[in-house]
Amino acid sequence: MTFLTIGHRGVMGVEPENTLRSYLRAERSGMDVIALDLRLSKDGALVALHDPEVDRTTDGSGAVVDLTLAELRGLDAGQGERVPVFEEVLDAVRAPLQVSVRDHGAVGALAELLLRRDLTARVEVASFDDEVLGEVARLAPGVRTSLYADRPEAARRPLVDRALAVRAGSVALDIRRLTLETVEDAHEAGLRVIGREVNTLDLLRLARALGLNGVVTDFPEIRSTGRFTA
């Protein structure tokens, strides 16, 4: 099975997160998949932003849902980069994408775009929210999904049961909270297991030792190093 290296918000350890600059560098670095976050603007545009507010990652302030696309595009997202619209990202890079959605309001717009541009083979949808994954799978049949979890209690069988209930193909957990038993349970159920965030050689070795199917990383160096840790 291929060991995947997933670039976290591009390669946010060295570039401004969730920007075209970051995604392009992730692709040049050979990342197998580029992970990004999507939110819906006030006027219904899908934009690449992680936080519900723009304060941390741009020179602006306020909630994403209260800002129009034009207002969002006027912000500096780091090193002169602008907040990307999702379709810009689709056109700028060729790599497979994993889009993380927390906002229920974005699900309909995302599903419509996936179907209109026939993207179900290229784009995987990830979420911490079971209902989001279930809804996007209903609206865009055939789309691949990944269940993210960040709570210690969301481990082993309960996590597997949740993933199977929403027909997710993989689960992703903080690698420091993963155990071999969790990985084995998930694999036995036919699920891939991804470790987040793997930013050191020691954690990469742990990912390999646990038999993970891939890792999410902030740094391009993990991709090149990963080729020699099998």
PDB file of C-alpha atoms in Angstrom:
ATOM      1  CA  MET A   1       0.000   0.000   0.000  1.00  0.00           C
ATOM      2  CA  THR A   2       1.287   3.488  -0.886  1.00  0.00           C
ATOM      3  CA  PHE A   3       2.441   5.625   2.015  1.00  0.00           C
ATOM      4  CA  LEU A   4       0.896   9.065   1.510  1.00  0.00           C
ATOM      5  CA  THR A   5       2.466  12.360   2.483  1.00  0.00           C
ATOM      6  CA  ILE A   6      -0.214  15.028   2.855  1.00  0.00           C
ATOM      7  CA  GLY A   7       0.823  18.675   2.836  1.00  0.00           C
ATOM      8  CA  HIS A   8      -0.938  20.503   5.688  1.00  0.00           C
ATOM      9  CA  ARG A   9      -2.552  23.705   4.382  1.00  0.00           C
ATOM     10  CA  GLY A  10       0.084  23.452   1.676  1.00  0.00           C
ATOM     11  CA  VAL A  11       3.357  23.401   3.560  1.00  0.00           C
ATOM     12  CA  MET A  12       2.427  25.782   6.345  1.00  0.00           C
ATOM     13  CA  GLY A  13       5.692  25.276   8.198  1.00  0.00           C
ATOM     14  CA  VAL A  14       7.531  27.289   5.551  1.00  0.00           C
ATOM     15  CA  GLU A  15       4.846  29.247   3.666  1.00  0.00           C
ATOM     16  CA  PRO A  16       1.730  31.228   4.640  1.00  0.00           C
ATOM     17  CA  GLU A  17      -0.961  28.626   5.290  1.00  0.00           C
ATOM     18  CA  ASN A  18      -3.833  28.085   2.871  1.00  0.00           C
ATOM     19  CA  THR A  19      -2.365  30.273   0.138  1.00  0.00           C
ATOM     20  CA  LEU A  20      -1.598  29.503  -3.494  1.00  0.00           C
ATOM     21  CA  ARG A  21       2.079  30.035  -2.696  1.00  0.00           C
ATOM     22  CA  SER A  22       1.890  27.304  -0.055  1.00  0.00           C
ATOM     23  CA  TYR A  23      -0.043  24.887  -2.270  1.00  0.00           C
ATOM     24  CA  LEU A  24       2.326  25.376  -5.203  1.00  0.00           C
ATOM     25  CA  ARG A  25       5.346  24.710  -3.012  1.00  0.00           C
ATOM     26  CA  ALA A  26       3.671  21.585  -1.631  1.00  0.00           C
ATOM     27  CA  GLU A  27       3.202  20.337  -5.168  1.00  0.00           C
ATOM     28  CA  ARG A  28       6.802  21.158  -6.143  1.00  0.00           C
ATOM     29  CA  SER A  29       7.944  19.309  -3.026  1.00  0.00           C
ATOM     30  CA  GLY A  30       6.242  16.162  -4.284  1.00  0.00           C
ATOM     31  CA  MET A  31       3.425  15.947  -1.738  1.00  0.00           C
ATOM     32  CA  ASP A  32       1.044  13.158  -2.690  1.00  0.00           C
ATOM     33  CA  VAL A  33      -1.979  15.133  -1.497  1.00  0.00           C
ATOM     34  CA  ILE A  34      -2.502  18.779  -0.581  1.00  0.00           C
ATOM     35  CA  ALA A  35      -4.798  19.434   2.373  1.00  0.00           C
ATOM     36  CA  LEU A  36      -6.684  22.705   2.703  1.00  0.00           C
ATOM     37  CA  ASP A  37      -9.584  24.163   4.649  1.00  0.00           C
ATOM     38  CA  LEU A  38     -12.768  25.599   3.168  1.00  0.00           C
ATOM     39  CA  ARG A  39     -15.218  28.129   4.502  1.00  0.00           C
ATOM     40  CA  LEU A  40     -18.109  30.023   2.960  1.00  0.00           C
ATOM     41  CA  SER A  41     -17.995  33.795   2.520  1.00  0.00           C
ATOM     42  CA  LYS A  42     -20.968  36.061   3.209  1.00  0.00           C
ATOM     43  CA  ASP A  43     -21.907  35.951  -0.468  1.00  0.00           C
ATOM     44  CA  GLY A  44     -21.524  32.192  -0.854  1.00  0.00           C
ATOM     45  CA  ALA A  45     -17.986  31.744  -2.202  1.00  0.00           C
ATOM     46  CA  LEU A  46     -15.864  28.791  -1.097  1.00  0.00           C
ATOM     47  CA  VAL A  47     -12.591  30.219   0.196  1.00  0.00           C
ATOM     48  CA  ALA A  48      -9.495  28.595   1.651  1.00  0.00           C
ATOM     49  CA  LEU A  49      -9.356  29.601   5.313  1.00  0.00           C
ATOM     50  CA  HIS A  50      -8.995  27.498   8.436  1.00  0.00           C
ATOM     51  CA  ASP A  51     -10.280  29.709  11.242  1.00  0.00           C
ATOM     52  CA  PRO A  52     -13.840  31.032  11.546  1.00  0.00           C
ATOM     53  CA  GLU A  53     -12.232  34.496  11.777  1.00  0.00           C
ATOM     54  CA  VAL A  54      -9.602  36.040   9.542  1.00  0.00           C
ATOM     55  CA  ASP A  55      -7.664  37.701  12.395  1.00  0.00           C
ATOM     56  CA  ARG A  56      -4.886  35.124  12.837  1.00  0.00           C
ATOM     57  CA  THR A  57      -3.954  34.477   9.212  1.00  0.00           C
ATOM     58  CA  THR A  58      -4.568  37.831   7.524  1.00  0.00           C
ATOM     59  CA  ASP A  59      -4.196  41.548   8.202  1.00  0.00           C
ATOM     60  CA  GLY A  60      -7.961  41.869   8.591  1.00  0.00           C
ATOM     61  CA  SER A  61     -10.447  41.096  11.327  1.00  0.00           C
ATOM     62  CA  GLY A  62     -13.908  39.619  11.610  1.00  0.00           C
ATOM     63  CA  ALA A  63     -15.767  36.415  10.888  1.00  0.00           C
ATOM     64  CA  VAL A  64     -15.453  34.839   7.445  1.00  0.00           C
ATOM     65  CA  VAL A  65     -19.243  34.521   7.172  1.00  0.00           C
ATOM     66  CA  ASP A  66     -19.594  38.277   7.699  1.00  0.00           C
ATOM     67  CA  LEU A  67     -17.187  39.200   4.903  1.00  0.00           C
ATOM     68  CA  THR A  68     -17.883  39.211   1.164  1.00  0.00           C
ATOM     69  CA  LEU A  69     -15.528  37.624  -1.319  1.00  0.00           C
ATOM     70  CA  ALA A  70     -14.358  41.065  -2.403  1.00  0.00           C
ATOM     71  CA  GLU A  71     -13.586  41.988   1.196  1.00  0.00           C
ATOM     72  CA  LEU A  72     -11.722  38.730   1.771  1.00  0.00           C
ATOM     73  CA  ARG A  73      -9.735  39.160  -1.433  1.00  0.00           C
ATOM     74  CA  GLY A  74      -8.605  42.573  -0.233  1.00  0.00           C
ATOM     75  CA  LEU A  75      -6.784  41.037   2.739  1.00  0.00           C
ATOM     76  CA  ASP A  76      -3.119  40.085   2.900  1.00  0.00           C
ATOM     77  CA  ALA A  77      -2.892  36.397   3.818  1.00  0.00           C
ATOM     78  CA  GLY A  78       0.891  36.531   4.235  1.00  0.00           C
ATOM     79  CA  GLN A  79       3.757  37.712   2.033  1.00  0.00           C
ATOM     80  CA  GLY A  80       1.310  39.539  -0.202  1.00  0.00           C
ATOM     81  CA  GLU A  81      -0.786  36.430  -0.863  1.00  0.00           C
ATOM     82  CA  ARG A  82      -4.558  36.721  -1.184  1.00  0.00           C
ATOM     83  CA  VAL A  83      -7.211  34.435   0.266  1.00  0.00           C
ATOM     84  CA  PRO A  84      -7.751  31.852  -2.491  1.00  0.00           C
ATOM     85  CA  VAL A  85     -11.102  30.825  -3.891  1.00  0.00           C
ATOM     86  CA  PHE A  86     -11.353  27.029  -4.058  1.00  0.00           C
ATOM     87  CA  GLU A  87     -11.681  26.988  -7.837  1.00  0.00           C
ATOM     88  CA  GLU A  88      -8.399  28.918  -8.055  1.00  0.00           C
ATOM     89  CA  VAL A  89      -6.701  26.160  -6.132  1.00  0.00           C
ATOM     90  CA  LEU A  90      -8.191  23.526  -8.421  1.00  0.00           C
ATOM     91  CA  ASP A  91      -6.765  25.322 -11.433  1.00  0.00           C
ATOM     92  CA  ALA A  92      -3.384  26.197  -9.886  1.00  0.00           C
ATOM     93  CA  VAL A  93      -2.256  22.693  -8.846  1.00  0.00           C
ATOM     94  CA  ARG A  94      -2.734  19.258 -10.326  1.00  0.00           C
ATOM     95  CA  ALA A  95      -2.208  17.230  -7.164  1.00  0.00           C
ATOM     96  CA  PRO A  96      -5.068  15.409  -5.434  1.00  0.00           C
ATOM     97  CA  LEU A  97      -6.710  17.545  -2.772  1.00  0.00           C
ATOM     98  CA  GLN A  98      -8.160  16.866   0.648  1.00  0.00           C
ATOM     99  CA  VAL A  99     -10.563  19.602   1.710  1.00  0.00           C
ATOM    100  CA  SER A 100     -11.480  19.983   5.361  1.00  0.00           C
ATOM    101  CA  VAL A 101     -14.960  21.316   6.111  1.00  0.00           C
ATOM    102  CA  ARG A 102     -16.284  22.307   9.527  1.00  0.00           C
ATOM    103  CA  ASP A 103     -18.985  24.696   8.372  1.00  0.00           C
ATOM    104  CA  HIS A 104     -22.291  22.968   7.595  1.00  0.00           C
ATOM    105  CA  GLY A 105     -23.203  25.903   5.393  1.00  0.00           C
ATOM    106  CA  ALA A 106     -20.366  25.094   2.996  1.00  0.00           C
ATOM    107  CA  VAL A 107     -21.458  21.517   2.314  1.00  0.00           C
ATOM    108  CA  GLY A 108     -24.062  22.289  -0.338  1.00  0.00           C
ATOM    109  CA  ALA A 109     -21.777  24.603  -2.307  1.00  0.00           C
ATOM    110  CA  LEU A 110     -18.937  22.104  -2.136  1.00  0.00           C
ATOM    111  CA  ALA A 111     -21.090  19.175  -3.263  1.00  0.00           C
ATOM    112  CA  GLU A 112     -22.439  21.213  -6.188  1.00  0.00           C
ATOM    113  CA  LEU A 113     -18.905  22.085  -7.296  1.00  0.00           C
ATOM    114  CA  LEU A 114     -17.673  18.509  -6.962  1.00  0.00           C
ATOM    115  CA  LEU A 115     -20.444  17.295  -9.237  1.00  0.00           C
ATOM    116  CA  ARG A 116     -20.269  20.177 -11.722  1.00  0.00           C
ATOM    117  CA  ARG A 117     -16.533  19.760 -12.261  1.00  0.00           C
ATOM    118  CA  ASP A 118     -16.509  15.969 -11.867  1.00  0.00           C
ATOM    119  CA  LEU A 119     -14.063  16.099  -8.971  1.00  0.00           C
ATOM    120  CA  THR A 120     -15.087  13.105  -6.884  1.00  0.00           C
ATOM    121  CA  ALA A 121     -11.990  11.171  -7.989  1.00  0.00           C
ATOM    122  CA  ARG A 122      -9.603  14.048  -7.272  1.00  0.00           C
ATOM    123  CA  VAL A 123     -10.997  15.627  -4.103  1.00  0.00           C
ATOM    124  CA  GLU A 124     -11.440  13.908  -0.746  1.00  0.00           C
ATOM    125  CA  VAL A 125     -13.573  15.611   1.895  1.00  0.00           C
ATOM    126  CA  ALA A 126     -12.398  15.546   5.514  1.00  0.00           C
ATOM    127  CA  SER A 127     -14.141  16.707   8.654  1.00  0.00           C
ATOM    128  CA  PHE A 128     -14.229  16.370  12.426  1.00  0.00           C
ATOM    129  CA  ASP A 129     -18.024  16.439  12.090  1.00  0.00           C
ATOM    130  CA  ASP A 130     -19.741  13.144  11.283  1.00  0.00           C
ATOM    131  CA  GLU A 131     -22.834  14.955   9.996  1.00  0.00           C
ATOM    132  CA  VAL A 132     -20.798  16.970   7.502  1.00  0.00           C
ATOM    133  CA  LEU A 133     -19.324  13.793   6.027  1.00  0.00           C
ATOM    134  CA  GLY A 134     -22.690  12.077   5.874  1.00  0.00           C
ATOM    135  CA  GLU A 135     -24.282  15.067   4.154  1.00  0.00           C
ATOM    136  CA  VAL A 136     -21.557  15.532   1.552  1.00  0.00           C
ATOM    137  CA  ALA A 137     -21.648  11.823   0.754  1.00  0.00           C
ATOM    138  CA  ARG A 138     -25.408  12.064   0.248  1.00  0.00           C
ATOM    139  CA  LEU A 139     -25.187  15.131  -1.979  1.00  0.00           C
ATOM    140  CA  ALA A 140     -22.148  14.007  -3.982  1.00  0.00           C
ATOM    141  CA  PRO A 141     -22.344  10.220  -4.366  1.00  0.00           C
ATOM    142  CA  GLY A 142     -18.977   8.580  -4.846  1.00  0.00           C
ATOM    143  CA  VAL A 143     -16.952  11.226  -3.047  1.00  0.00           C
ATOM    144  CA  ARG A 144     -14.226   9.883  -0.772  1.00  0.00           C
ATOM    145  CA  THR A 145     -14.289  11.039   2.834  1.00  0.00           C
ATOM    146  CA  SER A 146     -12.001  11.007   5.856  1.00  0.00           C
ATOM    147  CA  LEU A 147     -13.065  11.291   9.492  1.00  0.00           C
ATOM    148  CA  TYR A 148     -10.782  13.442  11.610  1.00  0.00           C
ATOM    149  CA  ALA A 149     -10.774  13.091  15.388  1.00  0.00           C
ATOM    150  CA  ASP A 150      -8.937  15.014  18.087  1.00  0.00           C
ATOM    151  CA  ARG A 151     -10.356  13.720  21.359  1.00  0.00           C
ATOM    152  CA  PRO A 152      -8.544  10.959  23.271  1.00  0.00           C
ATOM    153  CA  GLU A 153     -11.825   9.140  23.861  1.00  0.00           C
ATOM    154  CA  ALA A 154     -12.479   9.037  20.116  1.00  0.00           C
ATOM    155  CA  ALA A 155     -10.164   6.078  19.779  1.00  0.00           C
ATOM    156  CA  ARG A 156     -10.284   2.428  18.867  1.00  0.00           C
ATOM    157  CA  ARG A 157     -13.716   0.907  18.255  1.00  0.00           C
ATOM    158  CA  PRO A 158     -15.898   4.021  18.768  1.00  0.00           C
ATOM    159  CA  LEU A 159     -13.835   5.857  16.144  1.00  0.00           C
ATOM    160  CA  VAL A 160     -14.058   2.939  13.735  1.00  0.00           C
ATOM    161  CA  ASP A 161     -17.805   2.677  14.261  1.00  0.00           C
ATOM    162  CA  ARG A 162     -18.228   6.396  13.576  1.00  0.00           C
ATOM    163  CA  ALA A 163     -16.182   6.188  10.376  1.00  0.00           C
ATOM    164  CA  LEU A 164     -18.122   3.185   9.099  1.00  0.00           C
ATOM    165  CA  ALA A 165     -21.450   4.829   9.920  1.00  0.00           C
ATOM    166  CA  VAL A 166     -20.683   7.760   7.594  1.00  0.00           C
ATOM    167  CA  ARG A 167     -18.926   5.528   5.032  1.00  0.00           C
ATOM    168  CA  ALA A 168     -15.572   7.226   5.451  1.00  0.00           C
ATOM    169  CA  GLY A 169     -12.607   5.562   3.823  1.00  0.00           C
ATOM    170  CA  SER A 170     -10.032   6.740   6.336  1.00  0.00           C
ATOM    171  CA  VAL A 171      -9.536   8.134   9.812  1.00  0.00           C
ATOM    172  CA  ALA A 172      -6.984  10.722  10.918  1.00  0.00           C
ATOM    173  CA  LEU A 173      -5.748  11.266  14.459  1.00  0.00           C
ATOM    174  CA  ASP A 174      -2.993  13.120  16.260  1.00  0.00           C
ATOM    175  CA  ILE A 175      -0.126  10.664  15.945  1.00  0.00           C
ATOM    176  CA  ARG A 176       0.675  11.082  19.633  1.00  0.00           C
ATOM    177  CA  ARG A 177      -2.738   9.644  20.465  1.00  0.00           C
ATOM    178  CA  LEU A 178      -2.561   6.707  18.092  1.00  0.00           C
ATOM    179  CA  THR A 179      -1.899   3.211  19.369  1.00  0.00           C
ATOM    180  CA  LEU A 180      -1.140   0.048  17.497  1.00  0.00           C
ATOM    181  CA  GLU A 181      -4.508  -1.339  18.634  1.00  0.00           C
ATOM    182  CA  THR A 182      -6.332   1.630  17.102  1.00  0.00           C
ATOM    183  CA  VAL A 183      -4.492   1.167  13.823  1.00  0.00           C
ATOM    184  CA  GLU A 184      -5.168  -2.571  13.751  1.00  0.00           C
ATOM    185  CA  ASP A 185      -8.875  -2.085  14.509  1.00  0.00           C
ATOM    186  CA  ALA A 186      -9.194   0.447  11.703  1.00  0.00           C
ATOM    187  CA  HIS A 187      -7.273  -1.672   9.204  1.00  0.00           C
ATOM    188  CA  GLU A 188      -9.364  -4.702  10.080  1.00  0.00           C
ATOM    189  CA  ALA A 189     -12.439  -2.634   9.206  1.00  0.00           C
ATOM    190  CA  GLY A 190     -10.918  -1.655   5.860  1.00  0.00           C
ATOM    191  CA  LEU A 191     -10.054   1.913   6.856  1.00  0.00           C
ATOM    192  CA  ARG A 192      -6.860   3.783   6.090  1.00  0.00           C
ATOM    193  CA  VAL A 193      -5.188   5.480   9.047  1.00  0.00           C
ATOM    194  CA  ILE A 194      -3.441   8.849   8.785  1.00  0.00           C
ATOM    195  CA  GLY A 195      -1.266  10.440  11.487  1.00  0.00           C
ATOM    196  CA  ARG A 196      -1.307  14.190  12.165  1.00  0.00           C
ATOM    197  CA  GLU A 197       0.841  16.300  12.323  1.00  0.00           C
ATOM    198  CA  VAL A 198       4.110  14.551  11.619  1.00  0.00           C
ATOM    199  CA  ASN A 199       6.837  17.200  11.597  1.00  0.00           C
ATOM    200  CA  THR A 200       9.905  15.393  12.933  1.00  0.00           C
ATOM    201  CA  LEU A 201      11.925  12.361  11.920  1.00  0.00           C
ATOM    202  CA  ASP A 202      11.056  10.616  15.182  1.00  0.00           C
ATOM    203  CA  LEU A 203       7.329  10.997  14.503  1.00  0.00           C
ATOM    204  CA  LEU A 204       7.826   9.812  10.935  1.00  0.00           C
ATOM    205  CA  ARG A 205       9.572   6.696  12.227  1.00  0.00           C
ATOM    206  CA  LEU A 206       6.670   6.188  14.644  1.00  0.00           C
ATOM    207  CA  ALA A 207       4.210   6.453  11.754  1.00  0.00           C
ATOM    208  CA  ARG A 208       6.104   3.759   9.894  1.00  0.00           C
ATOM    209  CA  ALA A 209       6.333   1.542  12.974  1.00  0.00           C
ATOM    210  CA  LEU A 210       2.581   1.812  13.552  1.00  0.00           C
ATOM    211  CA  GLY A 211       1.902   0.782   9.961  1.00  0.00           C
ATOM    212  CA  LEU A 212       0.082   3.993   9.069  1.00  0.00           C
ATOM    213  CA  ASN A 213      -1.102   4.642   5.539  1.00  0.00           C
ATOM    214  CA  GLY A 214       0.184   8.188   5.562  1.00  0.00           C
ATOM    215  CA  VAL A 215       0.922  11.363   7.460  1.00  0.00           C
ATOM    216  CA  VAL A 216      -0.094  15.001   7.444  1.00  0.00           C
ATOM    217  CA  THR A 217       2.899  17.315   7.677  1.00  0.00           C
ATOM    218  CA  ASP A 218       3.716  21.031   7.730  1.00  0.00           C
ATOM    219  CA  PHE A 219       7.160  20.610   6.186  1.00  0.00           C
ATOM    220  CA  PRO A 220       8.335  19.592   2.695  1.00  0.00           C
ATOM    221  CA  GLU A 221      11.375  17.825   4.163  1.00  0.00           C
ATOM    222  CA  ILE A 222       9.150  15.079   5.565  1.00  0.00           C
ATOM    223  CA  ARG A 223       8.255  14.058   2.024  1.00  0.00           C
ATOM    224  CA  SER A 224      11.867  13.531   0.949  1.00  0.00           C
ATOM    225  CA  THR A 225      12.874  11.930   4.256  1.00  0.00           C
ATOM    226  CA  GLY A 226       9.878   9.600   4.133  1.00  0.00           C
ATOM    227  CA  ARG A 227      11.243   7.864   1.073  1.00  0.00           C
ATOM    228  CA  PHE A 228      14.052   6.404   3.184  1.00  0.00           C
ATOM    229  CA  THR A 229      12.135   5.311   6.280  1.00  0.00           C
ATOM    230  CA  ALA A 230      10.200   2.381   4.847  1.00  0.00           C
TER     231      ALA A 230
END
